[in-house]
XYZ file of C-alpha atoms in Angstrom:
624
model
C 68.695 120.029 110.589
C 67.921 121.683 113.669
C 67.207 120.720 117.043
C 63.115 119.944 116.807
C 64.116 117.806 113.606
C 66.961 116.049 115.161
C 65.027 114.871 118.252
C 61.763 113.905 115.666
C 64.232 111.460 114.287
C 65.395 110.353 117.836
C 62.662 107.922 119.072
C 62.812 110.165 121.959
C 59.282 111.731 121.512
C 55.735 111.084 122.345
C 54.274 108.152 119.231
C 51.289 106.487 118.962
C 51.284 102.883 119.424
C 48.419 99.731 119.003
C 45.661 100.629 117.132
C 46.343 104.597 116.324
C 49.560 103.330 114.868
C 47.690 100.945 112.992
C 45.233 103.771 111.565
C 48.130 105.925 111.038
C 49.505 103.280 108.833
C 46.544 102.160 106.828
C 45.400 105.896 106.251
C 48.783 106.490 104.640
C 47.510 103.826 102.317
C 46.334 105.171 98.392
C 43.649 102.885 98.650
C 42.622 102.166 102.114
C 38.816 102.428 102.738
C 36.762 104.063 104.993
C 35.288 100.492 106.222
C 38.946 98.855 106.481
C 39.455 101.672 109.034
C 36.022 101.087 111.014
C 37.435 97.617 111.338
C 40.393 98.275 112.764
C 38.711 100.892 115.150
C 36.487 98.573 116.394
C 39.673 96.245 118.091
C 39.877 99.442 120.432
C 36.196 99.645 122.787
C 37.456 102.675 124.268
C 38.501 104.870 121.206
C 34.988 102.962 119.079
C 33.358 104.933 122.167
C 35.261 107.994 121.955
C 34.592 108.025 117.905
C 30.901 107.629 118.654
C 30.601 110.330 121.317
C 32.672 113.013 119.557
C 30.677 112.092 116.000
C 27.642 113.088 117.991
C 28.423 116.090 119.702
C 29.338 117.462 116.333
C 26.273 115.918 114.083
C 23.603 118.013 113.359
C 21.636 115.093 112.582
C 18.529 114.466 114.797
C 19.382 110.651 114.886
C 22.767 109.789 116.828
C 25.310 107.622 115.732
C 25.484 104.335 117.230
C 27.710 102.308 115.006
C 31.951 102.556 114.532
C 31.127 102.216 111.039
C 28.954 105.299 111.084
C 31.116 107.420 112.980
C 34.251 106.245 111.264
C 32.126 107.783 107.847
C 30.337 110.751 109.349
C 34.104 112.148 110.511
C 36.300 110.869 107.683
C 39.365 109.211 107.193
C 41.790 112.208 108.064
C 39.524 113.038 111.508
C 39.973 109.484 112.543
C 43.600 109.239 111.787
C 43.778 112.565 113.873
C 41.425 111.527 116.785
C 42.960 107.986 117.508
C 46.763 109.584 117.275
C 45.754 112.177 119.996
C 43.539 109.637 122.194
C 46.575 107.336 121.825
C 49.223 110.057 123.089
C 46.548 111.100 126.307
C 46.567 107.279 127.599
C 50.384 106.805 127.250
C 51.575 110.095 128.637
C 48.927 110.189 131.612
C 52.084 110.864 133.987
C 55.756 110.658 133.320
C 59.397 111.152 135.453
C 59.619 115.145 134.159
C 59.007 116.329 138.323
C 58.318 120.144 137.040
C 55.376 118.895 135.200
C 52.195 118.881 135.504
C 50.675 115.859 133.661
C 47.314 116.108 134.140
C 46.983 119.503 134.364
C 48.452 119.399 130.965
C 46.266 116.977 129.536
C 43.016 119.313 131.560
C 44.247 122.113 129.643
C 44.540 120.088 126.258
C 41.158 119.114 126.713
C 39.174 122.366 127.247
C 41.343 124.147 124.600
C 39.986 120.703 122.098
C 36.547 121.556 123.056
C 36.700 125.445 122.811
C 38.306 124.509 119.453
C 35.676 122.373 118.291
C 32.824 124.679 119.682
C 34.463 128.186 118.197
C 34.867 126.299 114.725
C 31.494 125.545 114.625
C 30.999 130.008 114.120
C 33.940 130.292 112.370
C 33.554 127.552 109.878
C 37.438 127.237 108.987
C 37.411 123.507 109.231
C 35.858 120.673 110.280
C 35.062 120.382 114.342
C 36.607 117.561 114.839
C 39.479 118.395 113.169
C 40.090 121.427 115.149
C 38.870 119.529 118.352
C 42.064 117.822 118.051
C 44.190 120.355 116.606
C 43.536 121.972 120.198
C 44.069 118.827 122.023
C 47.432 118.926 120.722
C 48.507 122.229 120.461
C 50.756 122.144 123.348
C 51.839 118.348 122.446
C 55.733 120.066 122.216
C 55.296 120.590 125.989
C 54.716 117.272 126.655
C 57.350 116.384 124.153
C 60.373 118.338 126.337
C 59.265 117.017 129.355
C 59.677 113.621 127.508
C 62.720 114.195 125.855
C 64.236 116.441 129.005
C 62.793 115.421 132.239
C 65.605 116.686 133.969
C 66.252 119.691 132.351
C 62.793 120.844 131.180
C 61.948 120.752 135.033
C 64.792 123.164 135.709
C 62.834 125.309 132.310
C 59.784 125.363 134.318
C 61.022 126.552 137.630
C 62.274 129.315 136.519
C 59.710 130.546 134.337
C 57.447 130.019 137.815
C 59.970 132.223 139.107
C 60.440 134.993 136.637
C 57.322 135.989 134.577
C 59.267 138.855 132.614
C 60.660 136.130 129.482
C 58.034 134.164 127.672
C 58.299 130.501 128.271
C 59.111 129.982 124.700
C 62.396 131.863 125.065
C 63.564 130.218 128.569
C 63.096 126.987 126.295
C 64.890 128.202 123.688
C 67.793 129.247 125.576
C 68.163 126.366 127.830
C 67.099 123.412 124.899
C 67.829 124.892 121.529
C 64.568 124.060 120.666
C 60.803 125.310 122.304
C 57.474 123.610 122.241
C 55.634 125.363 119.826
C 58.525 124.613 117.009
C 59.112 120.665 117.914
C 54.813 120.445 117.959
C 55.057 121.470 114.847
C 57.309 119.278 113.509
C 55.477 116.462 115.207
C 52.359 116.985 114.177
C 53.960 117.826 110.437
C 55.334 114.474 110.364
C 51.680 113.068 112.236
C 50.018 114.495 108.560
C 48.129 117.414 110.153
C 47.857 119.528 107.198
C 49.912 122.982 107.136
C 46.613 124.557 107.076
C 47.151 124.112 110.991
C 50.465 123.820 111.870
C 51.455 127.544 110.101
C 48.558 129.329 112.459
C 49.788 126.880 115.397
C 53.423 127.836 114.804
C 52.267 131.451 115.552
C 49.513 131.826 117.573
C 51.237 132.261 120.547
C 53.585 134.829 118.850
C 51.116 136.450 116.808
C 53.323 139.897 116.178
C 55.104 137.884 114.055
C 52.320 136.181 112.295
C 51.994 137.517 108.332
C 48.376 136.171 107.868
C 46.329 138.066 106.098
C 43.177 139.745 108.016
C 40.983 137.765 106.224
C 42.150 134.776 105.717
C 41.921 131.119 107.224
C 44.987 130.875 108.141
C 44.189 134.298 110.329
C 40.987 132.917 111.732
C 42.344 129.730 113.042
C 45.196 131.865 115.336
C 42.429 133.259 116.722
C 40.431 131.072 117.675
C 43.312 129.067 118.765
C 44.710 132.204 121.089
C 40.667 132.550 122.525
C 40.753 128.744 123.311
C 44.652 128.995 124.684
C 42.659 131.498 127.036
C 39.953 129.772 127.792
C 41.561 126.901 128.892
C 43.699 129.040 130.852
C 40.528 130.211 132.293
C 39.180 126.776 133.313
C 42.152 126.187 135.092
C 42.953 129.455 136.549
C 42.673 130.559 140.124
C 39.569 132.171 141.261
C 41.025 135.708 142.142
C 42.586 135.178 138.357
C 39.719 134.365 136.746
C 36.996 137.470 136.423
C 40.869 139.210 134.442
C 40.810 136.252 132.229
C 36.797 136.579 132.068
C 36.994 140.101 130.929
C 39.909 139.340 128.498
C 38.141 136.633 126.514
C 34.987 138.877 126.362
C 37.302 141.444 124.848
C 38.853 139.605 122.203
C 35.836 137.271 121.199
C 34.173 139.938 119.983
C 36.590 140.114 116.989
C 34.816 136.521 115.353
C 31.513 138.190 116.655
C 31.112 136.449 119.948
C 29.403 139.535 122.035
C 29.363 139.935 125.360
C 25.965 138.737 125.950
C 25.956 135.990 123.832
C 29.472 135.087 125.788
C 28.213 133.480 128.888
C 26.088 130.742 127.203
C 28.839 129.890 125.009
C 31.571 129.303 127.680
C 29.591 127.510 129.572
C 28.057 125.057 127.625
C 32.060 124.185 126.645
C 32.959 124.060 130.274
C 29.981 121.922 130.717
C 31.081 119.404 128.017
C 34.475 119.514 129.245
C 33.582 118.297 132.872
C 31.228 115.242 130.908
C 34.647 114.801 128.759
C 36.855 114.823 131.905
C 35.207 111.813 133.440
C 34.573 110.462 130.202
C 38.523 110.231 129.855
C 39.368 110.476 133.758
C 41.065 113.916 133.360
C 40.611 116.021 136.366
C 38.356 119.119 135.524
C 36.891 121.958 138.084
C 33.232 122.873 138.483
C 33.090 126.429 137.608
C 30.440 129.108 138.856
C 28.178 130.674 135.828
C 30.334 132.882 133.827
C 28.366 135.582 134.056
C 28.960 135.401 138.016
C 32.675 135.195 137.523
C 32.984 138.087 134.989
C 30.837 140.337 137.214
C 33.785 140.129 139.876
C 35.938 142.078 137.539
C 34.499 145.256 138.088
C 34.359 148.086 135.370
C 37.503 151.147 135.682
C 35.635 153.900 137.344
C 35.304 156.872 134.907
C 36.347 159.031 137.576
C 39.750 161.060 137.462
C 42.339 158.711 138.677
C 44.936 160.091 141.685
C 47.982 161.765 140.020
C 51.391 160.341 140.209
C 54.290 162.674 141.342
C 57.600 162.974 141.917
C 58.969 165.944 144.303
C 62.915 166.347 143.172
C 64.454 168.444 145.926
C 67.634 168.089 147.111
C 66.924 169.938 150.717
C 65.011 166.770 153.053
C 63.163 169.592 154.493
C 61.503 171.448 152.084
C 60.699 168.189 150.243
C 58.905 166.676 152.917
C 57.240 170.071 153.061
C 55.871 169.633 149.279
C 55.011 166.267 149.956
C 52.891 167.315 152.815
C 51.070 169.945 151.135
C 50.218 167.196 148.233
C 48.760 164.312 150.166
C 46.787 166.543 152.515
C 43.204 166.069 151.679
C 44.069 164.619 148.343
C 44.752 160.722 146.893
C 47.505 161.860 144.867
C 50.415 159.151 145.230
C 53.946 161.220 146.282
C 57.147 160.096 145.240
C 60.516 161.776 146.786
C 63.729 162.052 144.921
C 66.894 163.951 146.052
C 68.905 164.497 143.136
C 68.431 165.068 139.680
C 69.231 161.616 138.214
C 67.077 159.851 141.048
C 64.231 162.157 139.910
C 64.941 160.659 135.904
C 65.320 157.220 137.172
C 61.772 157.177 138.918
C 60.214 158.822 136.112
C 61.085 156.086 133.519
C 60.045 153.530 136.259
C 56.800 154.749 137.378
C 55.791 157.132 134.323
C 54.743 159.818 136.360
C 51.729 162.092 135.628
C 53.575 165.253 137.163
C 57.031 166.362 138.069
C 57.682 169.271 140.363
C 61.500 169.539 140.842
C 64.259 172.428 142.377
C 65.821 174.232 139.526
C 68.779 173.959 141.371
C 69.417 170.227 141.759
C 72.092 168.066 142.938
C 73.578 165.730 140.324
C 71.350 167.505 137.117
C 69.486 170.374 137.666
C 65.838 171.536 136.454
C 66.596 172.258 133.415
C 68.784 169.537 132.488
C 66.585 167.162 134.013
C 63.334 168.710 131.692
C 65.343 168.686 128.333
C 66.261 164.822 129.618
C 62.450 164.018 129.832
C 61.263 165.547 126.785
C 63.444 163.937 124.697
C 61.657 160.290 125.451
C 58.106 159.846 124.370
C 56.988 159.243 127.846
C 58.629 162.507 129.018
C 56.521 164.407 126.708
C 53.160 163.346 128.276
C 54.472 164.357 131.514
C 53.746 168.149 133.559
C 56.295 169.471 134.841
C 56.969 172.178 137.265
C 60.073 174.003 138.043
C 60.358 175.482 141.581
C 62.627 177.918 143.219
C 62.943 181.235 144.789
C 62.985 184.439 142.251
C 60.308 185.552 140.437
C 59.515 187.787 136.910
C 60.258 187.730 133.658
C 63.659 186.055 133.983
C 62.648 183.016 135.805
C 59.542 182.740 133.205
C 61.953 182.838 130.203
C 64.056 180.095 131.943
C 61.256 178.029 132.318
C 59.651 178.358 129.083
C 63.587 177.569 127.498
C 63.710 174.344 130.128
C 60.219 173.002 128.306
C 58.602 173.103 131.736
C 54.708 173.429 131.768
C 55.569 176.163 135.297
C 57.047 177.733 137.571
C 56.405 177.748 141.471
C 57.986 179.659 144.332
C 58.887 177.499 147.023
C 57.122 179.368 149.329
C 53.729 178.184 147.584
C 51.175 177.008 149.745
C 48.565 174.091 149.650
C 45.938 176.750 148.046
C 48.859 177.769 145.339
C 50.222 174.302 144.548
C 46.231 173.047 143.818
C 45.718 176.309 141.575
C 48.598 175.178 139.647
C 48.103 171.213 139.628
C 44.818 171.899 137.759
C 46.734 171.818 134.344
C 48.051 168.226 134.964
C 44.562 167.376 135.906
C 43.159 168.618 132.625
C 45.763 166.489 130.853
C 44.988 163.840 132.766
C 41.319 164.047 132.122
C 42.135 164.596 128.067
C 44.758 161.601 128.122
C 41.857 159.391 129.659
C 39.278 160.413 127.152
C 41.608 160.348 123.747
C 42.340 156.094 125.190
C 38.675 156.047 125.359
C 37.894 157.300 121.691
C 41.001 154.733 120.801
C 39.490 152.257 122.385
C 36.022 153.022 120.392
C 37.992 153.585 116.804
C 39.865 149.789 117.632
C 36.267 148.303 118.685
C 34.450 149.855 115.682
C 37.543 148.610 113.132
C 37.117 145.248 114.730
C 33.393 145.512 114.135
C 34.496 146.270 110.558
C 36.941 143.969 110.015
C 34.571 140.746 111.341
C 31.710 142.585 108.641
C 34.278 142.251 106.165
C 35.471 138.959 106.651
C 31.575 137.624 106.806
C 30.676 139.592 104.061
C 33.844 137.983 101.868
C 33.600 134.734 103.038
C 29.492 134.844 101.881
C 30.707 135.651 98.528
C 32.993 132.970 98.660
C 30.924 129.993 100.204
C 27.774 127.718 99.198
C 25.645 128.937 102.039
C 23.654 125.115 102.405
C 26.657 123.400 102.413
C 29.236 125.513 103.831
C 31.806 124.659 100.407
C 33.724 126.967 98.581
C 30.911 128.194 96.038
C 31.355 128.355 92.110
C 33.366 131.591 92.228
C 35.632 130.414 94.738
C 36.497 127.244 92.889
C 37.337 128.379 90.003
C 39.582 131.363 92.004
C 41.473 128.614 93.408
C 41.811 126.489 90.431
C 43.504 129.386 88.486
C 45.684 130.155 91.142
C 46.548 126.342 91.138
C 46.923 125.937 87.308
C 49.561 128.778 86.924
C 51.224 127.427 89.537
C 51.360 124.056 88.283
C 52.022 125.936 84.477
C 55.513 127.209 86.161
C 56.013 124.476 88.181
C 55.429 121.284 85.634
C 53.581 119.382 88.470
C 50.586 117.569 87.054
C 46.968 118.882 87.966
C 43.502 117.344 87.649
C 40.146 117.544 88.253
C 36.814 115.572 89.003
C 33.307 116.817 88.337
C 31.006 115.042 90.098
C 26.695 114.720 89.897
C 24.074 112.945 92.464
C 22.092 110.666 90.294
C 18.279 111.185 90.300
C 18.796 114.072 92.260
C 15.198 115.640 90.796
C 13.339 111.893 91.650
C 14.635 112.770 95.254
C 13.684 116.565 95.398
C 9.673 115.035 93.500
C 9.941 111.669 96.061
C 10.605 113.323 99.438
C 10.453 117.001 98.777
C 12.914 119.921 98.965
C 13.821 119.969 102.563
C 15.058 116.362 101.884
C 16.626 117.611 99.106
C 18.665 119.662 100.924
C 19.432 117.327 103.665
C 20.884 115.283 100.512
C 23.311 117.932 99.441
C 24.483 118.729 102.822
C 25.495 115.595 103.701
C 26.446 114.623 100.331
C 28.985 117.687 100.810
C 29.764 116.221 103.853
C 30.922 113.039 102.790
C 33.154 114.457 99.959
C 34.575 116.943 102.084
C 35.784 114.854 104.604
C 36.317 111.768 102.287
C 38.448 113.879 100.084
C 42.275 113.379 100.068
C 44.555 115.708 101.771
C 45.536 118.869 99.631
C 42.334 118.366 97.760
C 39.381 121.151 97.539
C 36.010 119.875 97.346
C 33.342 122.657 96.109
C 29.640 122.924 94.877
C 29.693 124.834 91.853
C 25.732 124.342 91.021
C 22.231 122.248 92.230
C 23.272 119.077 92.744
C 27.234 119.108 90.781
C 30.548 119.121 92.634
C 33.969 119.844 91.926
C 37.357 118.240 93.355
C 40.274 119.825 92.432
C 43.414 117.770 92.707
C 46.778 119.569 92.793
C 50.202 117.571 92.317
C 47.756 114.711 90.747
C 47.637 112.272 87.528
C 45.286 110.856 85.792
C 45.974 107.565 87.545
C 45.584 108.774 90.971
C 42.267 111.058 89.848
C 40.703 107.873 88.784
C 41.914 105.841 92.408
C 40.556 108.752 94.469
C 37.390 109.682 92.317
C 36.553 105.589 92.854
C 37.420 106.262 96.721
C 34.804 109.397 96.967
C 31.946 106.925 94.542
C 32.146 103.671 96.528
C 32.326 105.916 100.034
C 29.295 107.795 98.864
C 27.437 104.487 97.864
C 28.201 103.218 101.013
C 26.934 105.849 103.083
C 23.258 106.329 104.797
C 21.329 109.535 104.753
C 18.938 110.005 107.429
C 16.036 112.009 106.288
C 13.153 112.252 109.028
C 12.842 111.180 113.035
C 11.400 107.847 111.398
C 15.192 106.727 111.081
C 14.124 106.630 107.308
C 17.316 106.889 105.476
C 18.283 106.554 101.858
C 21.636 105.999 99.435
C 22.821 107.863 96.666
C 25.067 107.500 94.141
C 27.332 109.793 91.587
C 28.217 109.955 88.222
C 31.862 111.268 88.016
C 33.942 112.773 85.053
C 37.597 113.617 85.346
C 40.022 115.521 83.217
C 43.991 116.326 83.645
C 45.911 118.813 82.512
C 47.844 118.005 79.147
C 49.890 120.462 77.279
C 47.136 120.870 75.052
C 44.710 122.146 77.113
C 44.119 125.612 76.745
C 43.082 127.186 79.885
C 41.074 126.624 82.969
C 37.633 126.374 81.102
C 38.791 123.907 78.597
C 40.225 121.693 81.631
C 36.330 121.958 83.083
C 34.662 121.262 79.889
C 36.779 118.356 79.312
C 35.700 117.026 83.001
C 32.253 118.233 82.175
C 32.227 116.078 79.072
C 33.674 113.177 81.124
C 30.767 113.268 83.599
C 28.008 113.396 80.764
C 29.670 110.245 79.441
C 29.270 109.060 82.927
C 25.739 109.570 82.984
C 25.095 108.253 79.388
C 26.824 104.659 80.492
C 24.724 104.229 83.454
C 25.491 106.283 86.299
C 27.203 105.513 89.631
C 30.434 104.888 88.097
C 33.256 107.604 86.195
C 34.639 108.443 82.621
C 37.918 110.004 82.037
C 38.151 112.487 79.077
């Protein structure tokens, strides 16, 4: 067991209490309802208000939500578990005895990244908003934790990582705790029931060169979006001379979930906006920020003008250094660096990366040559010109140089006039080097460009476009996946096909628009009414598919009852009238026997199940 585990165990951390403990409990519950939760919500006026205002922000219903009970049903049971749990932790942990940290800034920064969450998932689509609203507010919860668990020490942490930027703050924890924030949120949040789905891109996102998502997947998409609102919180919160950097930065890596530049603006701040109304919503300090497109014109674009070389003069004689120097800086904006022996000169070169070298071949310590065959053999080296200097001339003293892998040879007599002539070399490779990081930086934008086509081009194939579900394809992708690993693993598997009764008196009644509005919210309802681990998909008009991993036929029947009698329950609003209608399902479920063939005969037998469903009445289920 290691450290994060250990102090999990300890009572030490961060826990809910009062009514998110009580949710916590009861959604643990096999057959808790959605209503016995609304009930329990309602005890609590400030999280009820909380629900309601976070329900609305993410409907895209015309009519708000006004009740608990709607809100609790709109977000589901999981999102309300979630949401009270982090609401909870912000009103207990408002300040604390850790004197290194900064509690409200924390909870500031928690906020903004909840918001950018919410707001970026709303492009992405990899989960529900307000799911990922509070998968940001707690991303950083293992901060809080240490500086629960540590006061003393985690202070000490912090000091020095104000002190010395060159370690990550993950390793300074590491060394001094055993243990860092990003692995102990984790483990939190693992034992909270936030689904891995999260916690694997949250273990990473910080770290993301050690991340083995692949390119297109969701796991990939939600460490980005989690590193773009890591920065944009750092952005709210940043300094003003800091903040055009962090401007540009965001710009630059939005663009890879196609967020471009001049779309960027509106989007950041219409978050910041919402996180001010949030701040005094939940009496978190927050800062009034200029237009973004203000602050990101203060970063100004690198001129396309040839930059100043960088170079070192390696002369052991004072004089006749100082003499070079002169010569270089006169008239010019090249930056001059002296060295007086051989090793100095390779010392500065690996520190400042020099674009030019002119150094005595007969220096103190290591002389021309040695010092050139030192150089090349490093990458950085390589990219450097170099010119040898000293007093004969002809062919010998050009066959030395060529053998020392200089680029030339100079007398040191040379004048200003001379040592220009022969600088015009490095300036050409300077001007090349500057152009090739430009076409880079064009190959990496147009690969991004490809890579976002790709991903929206595989995740159309994959998805119901009206209601945002895995489509027909994708289901049954998934389910074969699932059944051979359930064939290896002996773990039970089932499945429930579900219909909306009537569904053509509703599309001849109201009309097709309404129609839709049905499905989509009918989609709704199931998706977030679902269980955990369960994948909810349209696989045609108005019929649905639930596929339940690690499940019986007992607990297919519990939760295919859960999904009818939530359904029943629920209100569809269909017009600004606040007209709103009910519908009900007829539900068929199968399980996997030892029988059963293959993946189609496990559908059919559902599909069977559901027409038996149907013939007995509809708005109840049939198990086959």
């Amino acid at each position: 067991m290691n450290t994060a585990e250990q102090l999990n165990i300890s009572g030490q951390l961060p826990s809910p209490k009062g009514v998110a403990l009580a949710v916590l409990e009861l959604s643990r519950r096999e057959n808790a309802t959605l209503g016995e939760v609304a009930r329990v919500v309602q005890t609590d006026p400030a999280l009820s208000g909380r629900l309601i205002k976070l329900a609305n922000t993410a409907s895209h219903i015309s009519r708000p939500v006004v009740s608990v009970q709607e809100a609790v049903v709109r977000q589901g049971m999981t999102s309300v578990r979630q949401l009270a749990l982090g609401f909870s932790l912000l009103d207990q942990y408002r300040s604390g005895i850790c004197v290194g940290f900064d509690y409200q800034a924390y909870w500031s920064h928690s906020l903004l990244m909840g918001l950018a969450m919410q707001a970026l998932g709303a492009r992405v689509r990899s989960a529900a908003p307000d799911e990922l609203f509070i998968c940001g507010l707690l991303a950083q919860v293992g901060q809080l934790a240490l500086a629960t668990a540590y006061p003393s020490e985690y202070s000490g942490v912090l000091a020095g990582y104000q002190a010395d930027r060159t370690q990550s703050l993950l390793a300074l924890e590491h060394v001094q705790l055993e243990t860092d924030h990003t692995e102990l949120g984790v483990v939190m949040m693992a034992d909270w029931g936030l689904p891995k789905v999260f916690t694997e891109p949250l273990a990473h996102y910080e770290d993301p060169e050690h991340a083995s998502f692949a390119s297109d997947s969701r796991s990939n998409s939600l460490m980005l979006i989690l590193r773009l609102s890591h920065l944009l919180a750092d952005y709210g919160l940043a300094t003003a001379d800091a903040r055009p950097h962090l401007a540009q930065e965001w710009i630059k890596q939005a663009e890879a979930i196609d967020i471009t530049p001049e779309t960027a603006g509106g989007f950041i701040d219409k978050v910041t906006a919402s996180w001010r109304e949030w701040g005094e919503l939940l009496k978190i300090p927050t800062t009034a920020l200029p237009p973004f497109e203000d602050i990101s014109k203060g970063q100004s674009d690198i001129s396309e003008e040839q930059l100043p070389l960088r170079i070192v003069v390696a002369d052991g004689n004072a004089a006749s250094r100082r003499q070079i120097m002169s010569l270089l800086v006169e008239n010019s904006a090249h930056i001059v660096y002296p060295a007086e022996n051989g090793n100095a000169a390779l010392a500065l070169a690996m520190e400042i990366l020099p674009h030019v070298i002119i150094a005595q071949a007969k220096l103190p310590e290591l002389d021309g040559s040695e010092l050139c065959h030192a150089l090349r053999a490093t990458e950085e080296g390589r990219r450097m010109h170099i010119l040898l200097m000293g007093d004969e001339n002809g062919e010998n003293q050009s066959m030395r140089t060529y053998e020392s892998c200089a680029d030339g040879y100079l007398p040191s007599s040379v004048d200003a006039q001379g040592l220009r002539i022969r600088l015009f070399a490095a300036q050409r490779l300077l001007q090349l080097q500057n152009n090739w990081e430009k076409d880079r930086a064009q190959l990496r934008q147009i690969a991004a460009e490809l890579a976002v086509a790709n991903r929206r081009l595989a995740t159309a194939a994959l998805t119901d476009s009206l209601t945002g579900l895995s489509n027909r394809r994708s289901a049954m992708d998934q389910l074969q996946q699932i059944w051979s690993a359930t064939t290896r693993s002996g773990m039970p598997l089932s499945l429930i096909v579900l219909d909306i009764d009537h569904f053509k008196q509703i599309n001849d009644t109201y009309g097709h628009a309404v129609g839709d509005i049905v499905l989509r919210e009918t989609a709704e309802i199931l998706r977030k009414s679902a269980r955990q681990g369960d994948t909810v998909s349209r696989i045609g008009g108005e019929e649905f598919l639930v596929i339940c991993p690690n499940t019986d036929i007992k607990a297919a029947t519990q939760a295919a009852e859960r999904l009818r009698i939530t359904l029943e329950s629920s209100k569809i609003m269909i017009g600004r009238e606040n007209k709103s209608i009910t519908v009900t399902a007829s539900f068929g479920i199968s399980s996997k026997l030892a029988s059963t063939a293959d993946i189609d005969a496990l559908v059919n037998t559902a599909d069977l199940a559901l027409y038996a469903a149907k013939q007995e009445g509809r708005n109840r289920f049939c198990v086959r």
